[in-house]
Coordinates of C-alpha atoms in Angstrom, one line a residue:
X196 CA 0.0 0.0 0.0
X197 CA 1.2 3.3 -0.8
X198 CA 2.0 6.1 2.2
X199 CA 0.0 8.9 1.0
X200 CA -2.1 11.6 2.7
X201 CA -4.9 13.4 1.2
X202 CA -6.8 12.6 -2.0
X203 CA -5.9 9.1 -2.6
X204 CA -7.6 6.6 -6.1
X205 CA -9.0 3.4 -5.1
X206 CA -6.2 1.8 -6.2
X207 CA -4.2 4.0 -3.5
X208 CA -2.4 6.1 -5.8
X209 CA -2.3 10.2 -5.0
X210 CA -4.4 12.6 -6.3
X211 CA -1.6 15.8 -6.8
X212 CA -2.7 18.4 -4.0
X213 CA -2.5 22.0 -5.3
X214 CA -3.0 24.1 -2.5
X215 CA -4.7 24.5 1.4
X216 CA -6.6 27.4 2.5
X217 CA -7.2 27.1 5.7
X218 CA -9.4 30.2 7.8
X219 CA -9.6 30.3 11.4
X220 CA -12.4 32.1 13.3
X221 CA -11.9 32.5 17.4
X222 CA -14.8 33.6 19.5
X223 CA -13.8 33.8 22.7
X224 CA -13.1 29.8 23.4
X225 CA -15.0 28.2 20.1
X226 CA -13.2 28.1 16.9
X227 CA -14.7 27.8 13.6
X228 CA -12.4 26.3 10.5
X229 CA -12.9 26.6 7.3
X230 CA -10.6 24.3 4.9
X231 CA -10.5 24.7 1.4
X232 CA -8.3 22.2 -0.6
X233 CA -7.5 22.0 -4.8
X234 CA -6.5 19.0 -6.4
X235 CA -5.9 18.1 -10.2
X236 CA -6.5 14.6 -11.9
X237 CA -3.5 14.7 -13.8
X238 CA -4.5 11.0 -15.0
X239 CA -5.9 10.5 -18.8
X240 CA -9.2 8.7 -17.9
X241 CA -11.7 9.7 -14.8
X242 CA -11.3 8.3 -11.3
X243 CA -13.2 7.8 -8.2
X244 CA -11.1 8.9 -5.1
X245 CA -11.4 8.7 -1.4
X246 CA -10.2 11.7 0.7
X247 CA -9.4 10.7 4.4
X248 CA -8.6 14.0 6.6
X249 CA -8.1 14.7 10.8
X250 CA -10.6 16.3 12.5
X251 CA -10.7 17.0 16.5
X252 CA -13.0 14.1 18.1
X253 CA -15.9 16.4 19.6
X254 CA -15.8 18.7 16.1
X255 CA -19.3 19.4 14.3
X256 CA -19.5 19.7 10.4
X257 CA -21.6 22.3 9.0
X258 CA -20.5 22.6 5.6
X259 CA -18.9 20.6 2.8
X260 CA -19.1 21.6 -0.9
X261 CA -16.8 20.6 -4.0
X262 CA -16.4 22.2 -7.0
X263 CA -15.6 20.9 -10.3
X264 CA -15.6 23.1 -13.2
X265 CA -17.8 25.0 -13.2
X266 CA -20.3 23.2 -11.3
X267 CA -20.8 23.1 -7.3
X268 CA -21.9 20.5 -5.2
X269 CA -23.1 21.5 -1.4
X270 CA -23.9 18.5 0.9
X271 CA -26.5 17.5 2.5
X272 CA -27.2 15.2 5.9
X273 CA -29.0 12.0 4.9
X274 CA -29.5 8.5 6.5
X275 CA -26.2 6.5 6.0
X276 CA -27.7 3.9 4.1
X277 CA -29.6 6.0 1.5
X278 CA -26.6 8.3 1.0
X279 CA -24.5 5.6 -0.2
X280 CA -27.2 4.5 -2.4
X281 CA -27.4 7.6 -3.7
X282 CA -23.4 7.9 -4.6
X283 CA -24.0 4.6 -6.1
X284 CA -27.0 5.6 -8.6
X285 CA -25.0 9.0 -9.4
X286 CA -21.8 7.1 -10.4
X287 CA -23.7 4.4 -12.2
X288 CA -24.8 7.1 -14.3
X289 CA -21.9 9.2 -15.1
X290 CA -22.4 11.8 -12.9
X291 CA -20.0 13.9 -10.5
X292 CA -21.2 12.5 -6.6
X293 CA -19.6 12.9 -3.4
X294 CA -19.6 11.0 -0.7
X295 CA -18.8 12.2 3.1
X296 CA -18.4 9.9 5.7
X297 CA -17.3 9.6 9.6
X298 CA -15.9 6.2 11.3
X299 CA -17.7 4.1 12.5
X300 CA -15.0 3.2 14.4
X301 CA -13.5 6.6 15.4
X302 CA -15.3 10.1 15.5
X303 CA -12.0 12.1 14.3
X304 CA -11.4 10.5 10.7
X305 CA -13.8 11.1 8.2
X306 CA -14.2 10.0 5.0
X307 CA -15.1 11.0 1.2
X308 CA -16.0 9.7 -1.8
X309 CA -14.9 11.4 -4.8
X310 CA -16.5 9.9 -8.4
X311 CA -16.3 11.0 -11.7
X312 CA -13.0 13.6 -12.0
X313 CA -12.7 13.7 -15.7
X314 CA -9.2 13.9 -17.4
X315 CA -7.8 17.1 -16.6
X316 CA -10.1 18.6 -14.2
X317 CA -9.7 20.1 -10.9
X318 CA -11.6 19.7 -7.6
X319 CA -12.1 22.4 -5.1
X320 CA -13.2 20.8 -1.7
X321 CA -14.5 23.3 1.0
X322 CA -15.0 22.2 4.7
X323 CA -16.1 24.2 7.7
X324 CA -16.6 23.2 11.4
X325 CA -16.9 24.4 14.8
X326 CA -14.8 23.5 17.9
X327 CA -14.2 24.0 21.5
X328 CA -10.6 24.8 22.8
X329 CA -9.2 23.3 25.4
X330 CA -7.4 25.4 28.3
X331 CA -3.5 24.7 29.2
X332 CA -1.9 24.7 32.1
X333 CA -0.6 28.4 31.5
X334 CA -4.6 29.5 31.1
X335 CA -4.0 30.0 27.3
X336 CA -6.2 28.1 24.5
X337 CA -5.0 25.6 22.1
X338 CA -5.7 24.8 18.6
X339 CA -4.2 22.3 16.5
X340 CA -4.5 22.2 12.5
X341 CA -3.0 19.1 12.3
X342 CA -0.8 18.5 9.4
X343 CA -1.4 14.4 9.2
X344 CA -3.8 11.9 10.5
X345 CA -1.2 9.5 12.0
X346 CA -1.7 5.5 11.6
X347 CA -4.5 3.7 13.3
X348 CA -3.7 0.8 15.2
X349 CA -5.9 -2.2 14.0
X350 CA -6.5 -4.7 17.1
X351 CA -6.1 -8.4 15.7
X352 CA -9.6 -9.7 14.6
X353 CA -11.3 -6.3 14.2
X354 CA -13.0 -6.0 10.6
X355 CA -12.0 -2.9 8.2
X356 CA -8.7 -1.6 6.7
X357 CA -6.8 0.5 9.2
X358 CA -5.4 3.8 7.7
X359 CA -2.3 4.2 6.8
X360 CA -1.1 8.2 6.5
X361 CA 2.3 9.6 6.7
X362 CA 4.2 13.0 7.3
X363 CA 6.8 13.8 4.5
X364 CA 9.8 16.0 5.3
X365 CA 8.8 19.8 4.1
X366 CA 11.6 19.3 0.7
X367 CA 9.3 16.9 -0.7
X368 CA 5.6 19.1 0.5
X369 CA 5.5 20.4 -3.3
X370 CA 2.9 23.4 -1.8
X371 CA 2.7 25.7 0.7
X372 CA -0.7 26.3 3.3
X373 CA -1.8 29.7 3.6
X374 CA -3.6 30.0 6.9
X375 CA -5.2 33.5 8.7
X376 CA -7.0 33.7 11.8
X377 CA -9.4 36.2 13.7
X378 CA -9.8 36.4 17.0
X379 CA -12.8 37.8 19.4
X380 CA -12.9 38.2 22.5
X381 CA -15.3 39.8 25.6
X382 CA -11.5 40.7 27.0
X383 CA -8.3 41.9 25.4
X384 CA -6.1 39.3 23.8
X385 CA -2.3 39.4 25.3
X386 CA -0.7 37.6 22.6
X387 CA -0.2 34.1 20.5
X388 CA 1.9 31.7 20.9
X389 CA 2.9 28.8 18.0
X390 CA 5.1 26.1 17.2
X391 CA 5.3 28.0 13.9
X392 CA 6.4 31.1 12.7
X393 CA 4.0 34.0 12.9
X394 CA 3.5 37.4 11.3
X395 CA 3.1 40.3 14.0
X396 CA -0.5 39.8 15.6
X397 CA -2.1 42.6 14.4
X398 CA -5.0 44.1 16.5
X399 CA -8.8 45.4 14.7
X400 CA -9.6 47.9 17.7
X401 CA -8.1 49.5 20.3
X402 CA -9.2 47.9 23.5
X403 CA -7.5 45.0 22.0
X404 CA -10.6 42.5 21.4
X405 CA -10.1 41.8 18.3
X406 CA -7.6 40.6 16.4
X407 CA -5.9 38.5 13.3
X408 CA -3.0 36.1 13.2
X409 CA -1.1 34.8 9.8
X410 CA 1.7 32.4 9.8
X411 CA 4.5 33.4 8.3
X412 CA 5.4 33.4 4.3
X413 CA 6.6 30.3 2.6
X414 CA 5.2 27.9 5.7
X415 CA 5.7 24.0 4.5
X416 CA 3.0 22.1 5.9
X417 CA 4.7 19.3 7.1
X418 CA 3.9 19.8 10.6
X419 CA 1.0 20.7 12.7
X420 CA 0.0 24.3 13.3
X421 CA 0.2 24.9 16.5
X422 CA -1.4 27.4 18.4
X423 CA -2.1 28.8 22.2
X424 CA -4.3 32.4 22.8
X425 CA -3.9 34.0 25.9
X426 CA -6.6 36.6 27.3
X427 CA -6.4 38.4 29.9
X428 CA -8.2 38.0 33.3
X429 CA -9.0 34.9 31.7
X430 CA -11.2 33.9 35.2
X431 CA -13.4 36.6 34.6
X432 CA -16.8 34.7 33.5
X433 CA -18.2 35.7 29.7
X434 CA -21.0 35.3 27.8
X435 CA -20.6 35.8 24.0
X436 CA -24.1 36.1 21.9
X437 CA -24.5 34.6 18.2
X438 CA -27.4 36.1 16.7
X439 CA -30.2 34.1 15.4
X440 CA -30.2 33.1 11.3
X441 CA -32.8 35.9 9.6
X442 CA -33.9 33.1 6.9
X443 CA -34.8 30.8 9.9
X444 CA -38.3 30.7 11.8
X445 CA -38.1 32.8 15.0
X446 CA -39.0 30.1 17.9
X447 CA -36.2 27.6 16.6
X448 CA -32.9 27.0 17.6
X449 CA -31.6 28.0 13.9
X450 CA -33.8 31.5 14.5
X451 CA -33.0 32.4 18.0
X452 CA -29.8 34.0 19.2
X453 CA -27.7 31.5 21.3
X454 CA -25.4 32.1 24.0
X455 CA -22.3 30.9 25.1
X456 CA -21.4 31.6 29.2
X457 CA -17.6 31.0 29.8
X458 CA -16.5 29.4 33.3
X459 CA -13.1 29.2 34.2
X460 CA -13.0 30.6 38.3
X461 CA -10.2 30.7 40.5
X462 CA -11.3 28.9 44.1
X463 CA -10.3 31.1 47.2
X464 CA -7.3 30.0 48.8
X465 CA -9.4 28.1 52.0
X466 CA -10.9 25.8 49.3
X467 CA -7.4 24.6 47.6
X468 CA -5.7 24.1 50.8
X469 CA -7.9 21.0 51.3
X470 CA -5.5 19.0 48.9
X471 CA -6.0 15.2 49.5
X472 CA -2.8 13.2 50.3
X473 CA -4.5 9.7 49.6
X474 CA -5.8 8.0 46.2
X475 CA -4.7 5.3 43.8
X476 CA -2.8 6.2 41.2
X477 CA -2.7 3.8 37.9
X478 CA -0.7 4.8 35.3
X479 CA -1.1 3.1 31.8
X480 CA 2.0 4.0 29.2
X481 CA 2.0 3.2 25.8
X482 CA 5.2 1.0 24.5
X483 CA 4.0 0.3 21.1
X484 CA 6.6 0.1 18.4
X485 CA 5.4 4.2 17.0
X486 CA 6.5 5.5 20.0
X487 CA 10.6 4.9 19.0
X488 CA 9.9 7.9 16.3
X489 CA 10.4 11.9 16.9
X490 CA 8.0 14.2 19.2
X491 CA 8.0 16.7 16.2
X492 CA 9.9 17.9 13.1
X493 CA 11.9 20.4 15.4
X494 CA 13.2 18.3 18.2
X495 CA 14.3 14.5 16.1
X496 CA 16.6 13.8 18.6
X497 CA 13.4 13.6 21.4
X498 CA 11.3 10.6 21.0
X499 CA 7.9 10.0 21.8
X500 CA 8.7 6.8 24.3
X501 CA 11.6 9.3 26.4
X502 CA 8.8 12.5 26.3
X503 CA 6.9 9.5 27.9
X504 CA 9.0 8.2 30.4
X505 CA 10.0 11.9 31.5
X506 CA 6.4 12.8 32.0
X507 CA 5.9 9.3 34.0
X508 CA 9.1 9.6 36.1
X509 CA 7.9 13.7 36.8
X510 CA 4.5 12.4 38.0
X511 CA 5.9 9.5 40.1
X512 CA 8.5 11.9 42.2
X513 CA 5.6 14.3 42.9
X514 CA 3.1 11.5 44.2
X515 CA 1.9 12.6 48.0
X516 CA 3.5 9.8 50.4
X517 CA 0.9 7.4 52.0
X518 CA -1.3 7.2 48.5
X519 CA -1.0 3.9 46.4
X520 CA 0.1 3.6 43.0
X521 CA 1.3 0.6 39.7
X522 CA 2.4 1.5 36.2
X523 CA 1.4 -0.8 33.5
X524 CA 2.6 -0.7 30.0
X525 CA 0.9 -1.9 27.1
X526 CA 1.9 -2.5 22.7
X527 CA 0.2 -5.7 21.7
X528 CA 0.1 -7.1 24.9
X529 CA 0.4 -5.4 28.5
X530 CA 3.0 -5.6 31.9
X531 CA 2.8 -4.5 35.0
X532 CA 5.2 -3.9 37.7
X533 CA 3.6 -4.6 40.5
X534 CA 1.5 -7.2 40.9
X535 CA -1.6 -5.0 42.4
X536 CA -1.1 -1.2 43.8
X537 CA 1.2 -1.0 46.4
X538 CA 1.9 1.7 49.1
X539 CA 3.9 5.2 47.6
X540 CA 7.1 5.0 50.0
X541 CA 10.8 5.8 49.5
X542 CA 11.3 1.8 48.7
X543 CA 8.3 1.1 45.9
X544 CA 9.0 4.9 44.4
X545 CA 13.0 3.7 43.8
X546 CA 12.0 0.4 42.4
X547 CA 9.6 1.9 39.9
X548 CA 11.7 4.9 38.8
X549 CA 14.6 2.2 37.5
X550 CA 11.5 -0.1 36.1
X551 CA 10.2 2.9 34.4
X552 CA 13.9 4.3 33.1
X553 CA 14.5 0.9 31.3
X554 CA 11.3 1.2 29.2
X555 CA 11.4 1.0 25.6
X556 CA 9.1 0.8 22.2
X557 CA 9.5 -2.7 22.1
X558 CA 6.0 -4.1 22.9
X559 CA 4.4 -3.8 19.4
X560 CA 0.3 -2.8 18.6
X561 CA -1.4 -0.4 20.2
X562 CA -4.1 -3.0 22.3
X563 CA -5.2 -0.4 25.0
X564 CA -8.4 -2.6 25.4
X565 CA -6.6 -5.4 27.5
X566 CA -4.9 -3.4 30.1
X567 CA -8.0 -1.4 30.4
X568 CA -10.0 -4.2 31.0
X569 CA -7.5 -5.8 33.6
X570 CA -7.3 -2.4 35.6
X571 CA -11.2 -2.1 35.8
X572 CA -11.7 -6.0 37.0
X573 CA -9.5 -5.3 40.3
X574 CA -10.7 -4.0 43.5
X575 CA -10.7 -1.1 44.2
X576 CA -8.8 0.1 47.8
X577 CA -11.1 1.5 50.6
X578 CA -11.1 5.4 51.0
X579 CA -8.5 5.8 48.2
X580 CA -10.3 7.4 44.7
X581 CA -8.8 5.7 42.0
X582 CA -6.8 8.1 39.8
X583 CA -6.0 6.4 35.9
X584 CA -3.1 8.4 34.0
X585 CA -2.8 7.1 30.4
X586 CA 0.1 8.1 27.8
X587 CA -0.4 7.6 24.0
X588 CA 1.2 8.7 20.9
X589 CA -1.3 8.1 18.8
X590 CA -5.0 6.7 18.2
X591 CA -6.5 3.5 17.4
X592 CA -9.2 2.2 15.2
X593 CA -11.5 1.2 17.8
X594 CA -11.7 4.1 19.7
X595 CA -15.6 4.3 20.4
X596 CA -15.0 0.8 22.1
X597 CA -12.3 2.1 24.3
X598 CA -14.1 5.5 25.1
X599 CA -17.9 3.4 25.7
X600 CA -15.7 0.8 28.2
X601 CA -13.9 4.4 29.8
X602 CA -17.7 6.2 30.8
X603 CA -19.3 2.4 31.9
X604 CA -16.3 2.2 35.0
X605 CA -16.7 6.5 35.4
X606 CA -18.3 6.1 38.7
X607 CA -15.5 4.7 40.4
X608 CA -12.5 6.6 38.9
X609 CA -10.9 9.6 37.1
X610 CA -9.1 9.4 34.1
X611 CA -6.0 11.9 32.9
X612 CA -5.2 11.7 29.2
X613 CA -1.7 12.9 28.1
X614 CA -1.3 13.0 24.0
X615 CA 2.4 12.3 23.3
X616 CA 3.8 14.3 20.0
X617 CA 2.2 15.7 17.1
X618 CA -0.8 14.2 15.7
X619 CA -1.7 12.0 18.7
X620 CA -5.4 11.3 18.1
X621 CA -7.8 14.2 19.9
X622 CA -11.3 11.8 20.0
X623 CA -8.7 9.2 21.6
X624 CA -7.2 11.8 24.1
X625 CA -10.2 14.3 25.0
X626 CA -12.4 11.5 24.9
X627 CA -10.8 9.6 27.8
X628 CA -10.8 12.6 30.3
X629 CA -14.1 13.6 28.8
X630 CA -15.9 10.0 29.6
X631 CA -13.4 9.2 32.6
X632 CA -14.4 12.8 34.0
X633 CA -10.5 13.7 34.5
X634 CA -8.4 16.5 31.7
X635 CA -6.4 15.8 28.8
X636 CA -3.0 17.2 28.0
X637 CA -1.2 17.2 24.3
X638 CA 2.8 17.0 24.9
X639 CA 3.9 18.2 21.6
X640 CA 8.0 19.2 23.1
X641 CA 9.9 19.6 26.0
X642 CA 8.7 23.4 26.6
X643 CA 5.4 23.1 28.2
X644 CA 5.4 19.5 29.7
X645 CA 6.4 20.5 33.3
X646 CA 3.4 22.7 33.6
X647 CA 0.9 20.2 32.2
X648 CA 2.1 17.5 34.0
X649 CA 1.4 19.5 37.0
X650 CA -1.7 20.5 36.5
X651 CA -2.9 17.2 35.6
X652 CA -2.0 15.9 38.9
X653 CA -3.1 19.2 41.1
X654 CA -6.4 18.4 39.6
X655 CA -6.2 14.6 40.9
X656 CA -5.3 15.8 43.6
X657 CA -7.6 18.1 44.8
X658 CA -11.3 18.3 46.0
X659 CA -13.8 18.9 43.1
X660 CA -16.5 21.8 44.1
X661 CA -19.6 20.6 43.9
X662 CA -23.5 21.9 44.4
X663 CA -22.9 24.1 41.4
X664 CA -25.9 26.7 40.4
X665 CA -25.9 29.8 37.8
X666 CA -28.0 32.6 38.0
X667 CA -28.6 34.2 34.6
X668 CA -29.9 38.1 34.7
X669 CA -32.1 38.4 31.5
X670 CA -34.0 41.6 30.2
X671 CA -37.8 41.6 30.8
X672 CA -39.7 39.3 28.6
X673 CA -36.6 37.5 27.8
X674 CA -36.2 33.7 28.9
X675 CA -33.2 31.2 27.8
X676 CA -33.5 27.4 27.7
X677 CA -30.1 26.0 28.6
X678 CA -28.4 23.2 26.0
X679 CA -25.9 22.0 28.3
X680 CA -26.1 19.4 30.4
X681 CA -26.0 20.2 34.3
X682 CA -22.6 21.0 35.9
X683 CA -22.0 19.0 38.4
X684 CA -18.6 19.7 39.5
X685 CA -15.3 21.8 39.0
X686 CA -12.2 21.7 39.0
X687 CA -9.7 24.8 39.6
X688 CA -8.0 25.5 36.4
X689 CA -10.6 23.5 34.4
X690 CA -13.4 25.8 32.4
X691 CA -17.0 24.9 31.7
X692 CA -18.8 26.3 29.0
X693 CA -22.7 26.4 29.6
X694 CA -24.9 27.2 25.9
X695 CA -28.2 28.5 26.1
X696 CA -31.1 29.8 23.3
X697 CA -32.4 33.2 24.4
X698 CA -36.3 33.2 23.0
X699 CA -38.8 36.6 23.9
X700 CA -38.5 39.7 22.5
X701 CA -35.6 41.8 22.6
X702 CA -33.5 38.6 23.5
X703 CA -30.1 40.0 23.9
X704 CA -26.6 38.9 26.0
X705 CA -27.4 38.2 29.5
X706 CA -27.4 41.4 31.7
X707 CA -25.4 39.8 34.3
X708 CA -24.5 36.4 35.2
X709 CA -23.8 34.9 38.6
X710 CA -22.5 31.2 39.4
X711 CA -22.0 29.6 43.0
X712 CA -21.0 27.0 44.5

């Protein structure tokens, strides 16, 4: 099979990429995307193609179109079954179809059918979608383009063909990505942060609200796009207001305005001096055979498996005495060190450091299912939460079994996700603290791992707030149904995002909002 990314024939051979457009859209922690991506069949007969492209796991499509020629094709949602009879009856008879597709196996790879590209002819394909941030350690907000969708492990007697999709190094990328961004904001935007190089951030006003962001000429798409906002106050609560769609009936969610309340607080001092000093702490590393390659295109000499084991050894030395702990490993099968948890002490934290020093990529697959299964079939110890820190590179095919066996043991643990390197799998990742009720992290390089590693333990660490309730201040006449499910609890340095559809007349922002706890 041929290592290709993109537009690929069914016989796996590339469809020539001509160029990315890629605009960003930031209102105040949701980002909208809009990718627009040419390609040429230089071929001299018509082929059907299959386009297989990234997107973040919790991301929501709301529009795909493709041009050829002169002609535009805009999708529409339709029962699985009857849009791929469709695509069927429309290449049967010689027409242009399209075909768009997500896994059933894994909400962050979709796919698309491309029929009927005559001799010659160019395609246009335009996709947009809406996502949610997520907060760093540092209080800034990342988002990722990312610049591959890495392999997907295949567990041994699962059905389907798992994908196989490559980086290239940037002398062979024969095009460039042009990417801009605009930012909004209820508070002034510091600055932007990026793995890449930028052009100057250039502000829109003068309170410093609104702003854009370009990367820099000549950028060779062979790496993600990396980037991390920072606003200030950024534990002030906000509420940013999209207005309602004039062509859509007033009294529907399309018609109404909608609003989005931002919750990121800072606890008073009293409440984060309870820290526990108790818990079991299970830590699950990956050692499949992926994990030998490089973090990222800048730093080749830093491998996935030692960004691992340094986040793993920086979590163990920081581990309050008296709590219990085990580290299990996992590639096509799965070790452990200890035989069950064992007691955090001066003796067991030496033993494991060497155990987890001599670690290498040497155990194969990526079977996350098996040690996952073992962890949740032991017994849990009395008055000690359980506390489940996993480390990937990657993603795996099945990761709607994973996630599904994750939220069924939820009730009696918390689960901290760290992506290791670029193009780790965001489903996989934010889908395990998502379901486990715990907070992902995405190590990308050595920068910014001491921080996140921190964090992801404070939060283990200490008590969530509960009895949470929000207040909202509307106008007269104006009520708001809330979309969100109940928040139940909080962490410190973990933000909640509450929507709502504002319906009555005059339905505006929120006056004022209040939230306690």
């Amino acid at each position: 099979m041929m290592n290709c990314c993109g537009l690929i024939t069914v016989q796996k051979e590339p469809v020539p990429l001509q160029s990315i457009e890629v605009e960003l859209e930031v209102k105040d922690h949701v980002a909208t995307v809009v990718s627009t991506l040419k390609y040429q069949n230089k071929e001299d007969k018509p082929v059907e193609a299959v386009f297989v492209f990234p997107l973040p796991g919790d991301a929501a499509v709301c529009h795909f179109s493709a041009v050829i020629g002169q002609k535009e094709i805009v999708a529409e949602v339709k029962e699985k079954q009857e849009a791929r009879e469709e695509y069927d009856d429309s290449l049967s008879s010689g027409q242009q179809a399209f075909l768009l597709e997500e896994s059933e196996q894994s909400p962050d790879i979709f796919s698309m059918k491309v029929g009927g590209l005559a001799p010659g002819e160019s395609a246009s394909i335009r996709l947009e979608y809406v996502t949610e941030l997520a907060v760093q350690a540092d209080d800034g907000l990342r988002f990722c383009l990312p610049a591959v969708l890495n392999p997907r492990y295949q567990p041994q007697g699962s059905e389907g063909a798992s994908v196989q999709v490559f980086s290239v190094p940037a002398s062979l990328v024969p095009y460039t990505l042009c990417f801009c961004g605009r930012l909004f904001s209820p508070r002034p935007i510091c600055k932007v942060e990026s793995s890449c190089s930028l052009e100057p951030l250039q502000y829109l006003n003068t309170d410093q609200t609104q702003a854009t962001v370009k990367l820099a000429a000549g950028h060779k798409f062979d790496r993600d796009v990396e980037l991390v906002i920072y606003y200030k106050d950024a534990h002030q609560p906000t509420a940013v207001v999209e207005a309602g769609q004039t062509s859509a009936e007033t009294g529907t969610l399309m018609g109404d305005p909608v609003v989005m309340v931002s919750l990121y607080p800072e606890f008073p001092q009293s409440v984060m001096s309870s820290v526990a000093s108790c818990g079991e702490f299970v830590f699950l590393m990956d050692r499949s055979g992926s994990m030998g390659s490089s973090m990222n295109s800048k730093e080749r000499h830093q491998t996935c498996i030692m960004s691992d084991r340094d986040t793993l050894l920086l979590l163990l030395k920081s581990l309050p005495m008296g709590c219990y702990f085990n580290i299990y490993s996992f590639g096509y099968n799965y070790e452990h060190i200890f035989p069950q948890s064992v007691e955090y002490n001066q003796k067991t934290m030496e033993e494991a450091l060497k155990k987890v020093e001599e670690m290498e990529a040497n155990l194969g697959g990526t079977e996350i299912l098996k040690p996952l299964k073992h962890i949740y079939s032991q017994r849990c110890i009395p008055n000690q939460p359980q506390q489940l820190f996993v480390f990937i590179d990657g993603g795996v095919v099945n990761t709607k079994k994973v996630l599904c066996l994750v939220k069924k043991n939820s009730s009696c643990h918390s689960c901290f996700s760290f992506g290791i390197g670029e193009g780790a799998s965001s489903a996989l990742i934010n889908g395990l603290a998502k379901e486990g009720g715990g907070h992902a992290q995405f190590i990308t390089g050595t920068d910014r791992m001491q921080p996140k590693v921190i964090q992801s333990l404070r939060f283990a660490l200490q008590p969530a707030v509960e009895d949470i309730s929000v207040t909202w201040g509307l106008p007269k006449g104006v009520s708001v149904t809330v979309l969100s499910p109940p928040i139940t609890s909080i962490f410190q340095g973990q933000r909640s995002l509450i929507y709502g559809q504002l319906t009555g007349q005059g339905a505006a922002a929120p006056s004022h909002i209040r939230y306690s706890m």
